XYZ file of N, CA, C and O in Angstrom:
400
model
N -8.221 -9.730 -18.890
C -8.432 -8.587 -19.747
C -7.382 -7.531 -19.474
O -7.262 -7.076 -18.358
N -6.681 -7.148 -20.490
C -5.650 -6.128 -20.325
C -6.155 -4.793 -20.809
O -6.785 -4.684 -21.829
N -5.879 -3.786 -20.098
C -6.201 -2.404 -20.405
C -4.893 -1.705 -20.719
O -3.870 -2.109 -20.219
N -4.938 -0.636 -21.432
C -3.699 0.064 -21.765
C -3.050 0.717 -20.549
O -1.851 0.931 -20.532
N -3.840 1.026 -19.512
C -3.263 1.669 -18.321
C -2.920 0.673 -17.211
O -2.518 1.075 -16.138
N -3.063 -0.603 -17.464
C -2.714 -1.621 -16.465
C -1.346 -2.201 -16.784
O -1.048 -2.513 -17.926
N -0.571 -2.337 -15.744
C 0.804 -2.810 -15.895
C 0.946 -4.197 -15.284
O 0.467 -4.461 -14.186
N 1.598 -5.086 -15.993
C 1.845 -6.430 -15.469
C 2.999 -6.357 -14.485
O 4.053 -5.794 -14.776
N 2.795 -6.934 -13.323
C 3.817 -6.932 -12.275
C 4.025 -8.340 -11.752
O 3.190 -9.224 -11.915
N 5.146 -8.513 -11.076
C 5.462 -9.775 -10.427
C 5.911 -9.458 -9.013
O 6.784 -8.616 -8.805
N 5.297 -10.127 -8.038
C 5.678 -9.881 -6.644
C 6.926 -10.698 -6.298
O 7.386 -11.522 -7.094
N 7.442 -10.495 -5.099
C 8.659 -11.196 -4.683
C 8.469 -12.706 -4.576
O 9.433 -13.459 -4.606
N 7.213 -13.171 -4.498
C 6.953 -14.615 -4.446
C 6.760 -15.205 -5.844
O 6.549 -16.398 -5.977
N 6.775 -14.348 -6.872
C 6.632 -14.827 -8.234
C 5.225 -14.785 -8.796
O 4.989 -15.235 -9.909
N 4.258 -14.235 -8.041
C 2.891 -14.118 -8.558
C 2.835 -13.009 -9.601
O 3.400 -11.940 -9.409
N 2.129 -13.258 -10.683
C 1.937 -12.253 -11.726
C 0.552 -11.644 -11.555
O -0.419 -12.363 -11.334
N 0.470 -10.315 -11.671
C -0.803 -9.618 -11.543
C -0.732 -8.306 -12.300
O 0.336 -7.851 -12.686
N -1.901 -7.692 -12.524
C -1.983 -6.422 -13.233
C -2.492 -5.348 -12.291
O -3.400 -5.586 -11.501
N -1.899 -4.164 -12.367
C -2.310 -3.025 -11.545
C -2.298 -1.765 -12.396
O -1.419 -1.574 -13.234
N -3.255 -0.903 -12.150
C -3.276 0.388 -12.833
C -2.874 1.509 -11.876
O -2.705 2.635 -12.292
N -2.704 1.186 -10.604
C -2.315 2.194 -9.618
C -0.871 1.953 -9.160
O -0.234 0.982 -9.557
N -0.386 2.830 -8.306
C 0.966 2.693 -7.756
C 1.022 1.721 -6.580
O 2.088 1.466 -6.039
N -0.119 1.199 -6.177
C -0.184 0.286 -5.039
C 0.680 -0.948 -5.309
O 0.487 -1.647 -6.306
N 1.631 -1.245 -4.426
C 2.532 -2.376 -4.655
C 1.986 -3.727 -4.180
O 2.629 -4.754 -4.365
N 0.813 -3.741 -3.575
C 0.280 -4.957 -2.970
C -0.113 -6.000 -4.009
O -0.870 -5.726 -4.937
N 0.383 -7.189 -3.821
C 0.044 -8.321 -4.689
C -1.302 -8.893 -4.227
O -1.431 -9.303 -3.068
N -2.309 -8.942 -5.089
C -3.599 -9.472 -4.672
C -3.564 -10.951 -4.297
O -4.335 -11.398 -3.447
N -2.687 -11.721 -4.901
C -2.577 -13.150 -4.581
C -2.000 -13.312 -3.172
O -2.540 -14.069 -2.350
N -0.924 -12.588 -2.877
C -0.325 -12.650 -1.540
C -1.322 -12.165 -0.485
O -1.420 -12.735 0.605
N -2.047 -11.115 -0.814
C -3.024 -10.550 0.125
C -4.115 -11.569 0.439
O -4.519 -11.720 1.587
N -4.575 -12.298 -0.558
C -5.595 -13.327 -0.335
C -5.040 -14.460 0.530
O -5.741 -14.984 1.390
N -3.789 -14.810 0.331
C -3.155 -15.861 1.143
C -3.011 -15.431 2.597
O -3.041 -16.261 3.491
N -2.823 -14.134 2.833
C -2.649 -13.607 4.184
C -3.962 -13.438 4.948
O -3.967 -13.283 6.162
N -5.066 -13.424 4.240
C -6.363 -13.144 4.861
C -6.693 -14.196 5.919
O -6.658 -15.394 5.638
N -7.014 -13.755 7.143
C -7.372 -14.705 8.203
C -8.644 -15.482 7.834
O -9.527 -14.947 7.168
N -8.728 -16.710 8.277
C -9.894 -17.545 8.001
C -11.051 -17.263 8.947
O -12.200 -17.514 8.611
N -10.732 -16.757 10.133
C -11.788 -16.443 11.095
C -11.372 -15.248 11.935
O -10.289 -14.708 11.768
N -12.263 -14.834 12.818
C -12.007 -13.668 13.646
C -12.505 -12.405 12.963
O -12.893 -12.415 11.797
N -12.508 -11.319 13.699
C -13.080 -10.087 13.180
C -12.303 -9.521 11.994
O -12.882 -8.892 11.118
N -10.998 -9.783 11.927
C -10.211 -9.266 10.808
C -10.587 -9.940 9.485
O -10.430 -9.356 8.420
N -11.122 -11.155 9.545
C -11.475 -11.885 8.328
C -12.670 -11.265 7.605
O -12.848 -11.496 6.410
N -13.472 -10.475 8.301
C -14.656 -9.875 7.681
C -14.360 -8.544 7.002
O -15.219 -7.983 6.336
N -13.142 -8.042 7.158
C -12.790 -6.727 6.628
C -12.139 -6.807 5.255
O -11.549 -7.833 4.895
N -12.197 -5.701 4.537
C -11.477 -5.605 3.266
C -9.980 -5.584 3.567
O -9.558 -5.281 4.691
N -9.183 -5.892 2.569
C -7.725 -5.915 2.761
C -7.178 -4.563 3.236
O -6.382 -4.522 4.177
N -7.591 -3.421 2.642
C -7.049 -2.144 3.130
C -7.422 -1.864 4.591
O -6.597 -1.386 5.366
N -8.652 -2.196 4.974
C -9.075 -1.970 6.351
C -8.311 -2.888 7.310
O -7.873 -2.460 8.386
N -8.139 -4.137 6.916
C -7.392 -5.080 7.751
C -5.951 -4.623 7.929
O -5.419 -4.611 9.040
N -5.316 -4.204 6.830
C -3.929 -3.720 6.918
C -3.839 -2.465 7.777
O -2.876 -2.288 8.526
N -4.846 -1.600 7.715
C -4.847 -0.375 8.525
C -4.785 -0.729 10.010
O -4.010 -0.137 10.766
N -5.591 -1.695 10.422
C -5.580 -2.107 11.831
C -4.272 -2.813 12.178
O -3.656 -2.529 13.211
N -3.833 -3.714 11.327
C -2.582 -4.440 11.579
C -1.399 -3.480 11.688
O -0.530 -3.651 12.545
N -1.369 -2.464 10.834
C -0.272 -1.494 10.858
C -0.241 -0.665 12.139
O 0.788 -0.093 12.481
N -1.376 -0.606 12.839
C -1.435 0.098 14.123
C -1.389 -0.876 15.304
O -1.663 -0.495 16.442
N -1.068 -2.131 15.030
C -0.919 -3.120 16.096
C -2.227 -3.599 16.688
O -2.249 -4.141 17.790
N -3.324 -3.420 15.978
C -4.638 -3.834 16.471
C -4.961 -5.199 15.872
O -5.340 -5.312 14.709
N -4.805 -6.217 16.696
C -5.029 -7.586 16.243
C -6.147 -8.286 17.009
O -6.579 -9.375 16.617
N -6.609 -7.667 18.107
C -7.675 -8.258 18.912
C -8.785 -7.241 19.129
O -8.582 -6.029 18.994
N -9.954 -7.738 19.496
C -11.073 -6.836 19.795
C -10.788 -5.995 21.030
O -11.199 -4.835 21.104
N -10.072 -6.552 21.984
C -9.705 -5.790 23.184
C -8.846 -4.588 22.794
O -9.054 -3.479 23.281
N -7.888 -4.799 21.904
C -7.044 -3.693 21.432
C -7.873 -2.674 20.658
O -7.686 -1.467 20.806
N -8.821 -3.155 19.853
C -9.689 -2.259 19.088
C -10.529 -1.388 20.012
O -10.723 -0.198 19.744
N -10.994 -1.954 21.125
C -11.862 -1.217 22.052
C -11.137 -0.079 22.774
O -11.778 0.762 23.389
N -9.824 -0.030 22.676
C -9.053 1.048 23.310
C -9.029 2.319 22.459
O -8.497 3.334 22.878
N -9.610 2.262 21.258
C -9.645 3.393 20.338
C -11.073 3.906 20.190
O -12.032 3.155 20.347
N -11.200 5.181 19.827
C -12.521 5.726 19.493
C -12.794 5.431 18.024
O -11.864 5.178 17.246
N -14.051 5.487 17.633
C -14.384 5.257 16.228
C -13.758 6.327 15.336
O -13.317 6.040 14.224
N -13.659 7.543 15.827
C -13.047 8.627 15.045
C -11.549 8.370 14.811
O -11.032 8.645 13.730
N -10.870 7.841 15.812
C -9.447 7.508 15.648
C -9.267 6.415 14.594
O -8.371 6.498 13.755
N -10.117 5.406 14.641
C -10.032 4.298 13.692
C -10.263 4.801 12.262
O -9.553 4.427 11.336
N -11.242 5.683 12.087
C -11.544 6.205 10.753
C -10.422 7.053 10.168
O -10.354 7.239 8.955
N -9.534 7.544 11.005
C -8.401 8.344 10.522
C -7.283 7.484 9.944
O -6.413 7.985 9.246
N -7.306 6.178 10.215
C -6.256 5.288 9.714
C -6.350 5.194 8.194
O -7.438 5.003 7.643
N -5.215 5.288 7.537
C -5.174 5.135 6.081
C -5.640 3.730 5.705
O -5.137 2.741 6.237
N -6.642 3.670 4.851
C -7.184 2.382 4.423
C -8.499 2.025 5.097
O -9.191 1.124 4.653
N -8.835 2.729 6.167
C -10.071 2.443 6.896
C -11.174 3.362 6.383
O -10.979 4.571 6.282
N -12.306 2.786 6.035
C -13.425 3.577 5.542
C -14.674 3.342 6.360
O -14.740 2.415 7.181
N -15.686 4.173 6.145
C -16.926 4.058 6.918
C -17.661 2.737 6.716
O -18.404 2.309 7.595
N -17.461 2.069 5.603
C -18.142 0.790 5.351
C -17.683 -0.302 6.319
O -18.415 -1.268 6.570
N -16.496 -0.169 6.883
C -15.975 -1.173 7.817
C -16.493 -0.977 9.238
O -16.449 -1.909 10.039
N -16.969 0.199 9.540
C -17.361 0.498 10.922
C -18.509 -0.374 11.441
O -18.437 -0.841 12.569
N -19.578 -0.625 10.667
C -20.634 -1.511 11.194
C -20.112 -2.914 11.520
O -20.532 -3.520 12.515
N -19.199 -3.422 10.708
C -18.623 -4.745 10.979
C -17.821 -4.727 12.274
O -17.886 -5.664 13.073
N -17.066 -3.653 12.480
C -16.266 -3.545 13.707
C -17.161 -3.395 14.924
O -16.928 -4.031 15.959
N -18.201 -2.543 14.817
C -19.134 -2.370 15.940
C -19.824 -3.686 16.300
O -19.973 -4.011 17.471
N -20.238 -4.434 15.281
C -20.915 -5.717 15.524
C -19.971 -6.711 16.197
O -20.376 -7.416 17.139
N -18.733 -6.770 15.750
C -17.757 -7.684 16.360
C -17.490 -7.295 17.803
O -17.422 -8.164 18.687
N -17.358 -5.997 18.062
C -17.145 -5.533 19.435
C -18.350 -5.871 20.306
O -18.195 -6.385 21.427
N -19.554 -5.594 19.812
C -20.770 -5.856 20.593
C -20.910 -7.343 20.912
O -21.300 -7.712 22.035
N -20.579 -8.196 19.957
C -20.664 -9.646 20.171
C -19.741 -10.090 21.311
O -20.031 -11.037 22.022
N -18.629 -9.366 21.472
C -17.670 -9.685 22.535
C -17.947 -8.895 23.814
O -17.165 -8.957 24.764
N -19.034 -8.126 23.819
C -19.364 -7.328 24.999
C -18.491 -6.086 25.140
O -18.326 -5.568 26.244
N -17.947 -5.620 24.030
C -17.061 -4.454 24.034
C -17.634 -3.368 23.132
O -18.627 -3.584 22.440
N -16.993 -2.198 23.152
C -17.369 -1.106 22.257
C -16.169 -0.195 22.066
O -15.153 -0.339 22.745
N -16.299 0.738 21.121
C -15.234 1.726 20.947
C -15.141 2.571 22.216
O -16.109 2.722 22.950
N -13.984 3.157 22.456
C -13.724 3.912 23.671
C -14.782 4.997 23.908
O -15.271 5.153 25.018
N -15.176 5.729 22.889
C -16.141 6.815 23.061
C -17.565 6.323 23.209
O -18.449 7.098 23.526
N -17.821 5.044 22.996
C -19.154 4.482 23.094
C -19.347 3.652 24.357
O -20.403 3.073 24.564
N -18.318 3.607 25.205
C -18.407 2.786 26.423
C -19.306 3.458 27.437
O -19.340 4.670 27.545
N -20.012 2.625 28.176
C -20.968 3.121 29.186
C -20.299 3.428 30.487
O -19.341 2.926 30.892
């Protein structure tokens, strides 16, 4: 379905997609990049990219930050926090400000 405010784009890999925002991210490429398992696989693409852009690829690295620091990352929203807390708890970890 095409809308008048959606623009057809082509990414560097040749995927065609429509976007109405200035966001340059190709949804096809983003889906291909999505991890199949691990805590990053449960997150939305913007939240996953926010952590990746800050070098956070493991739960141990995530536990070195406070929840407030994580929420300040561009792309990270409050809906991702319960998933992150659950993943940390499953590994016996927590955010820095929640450690005992």
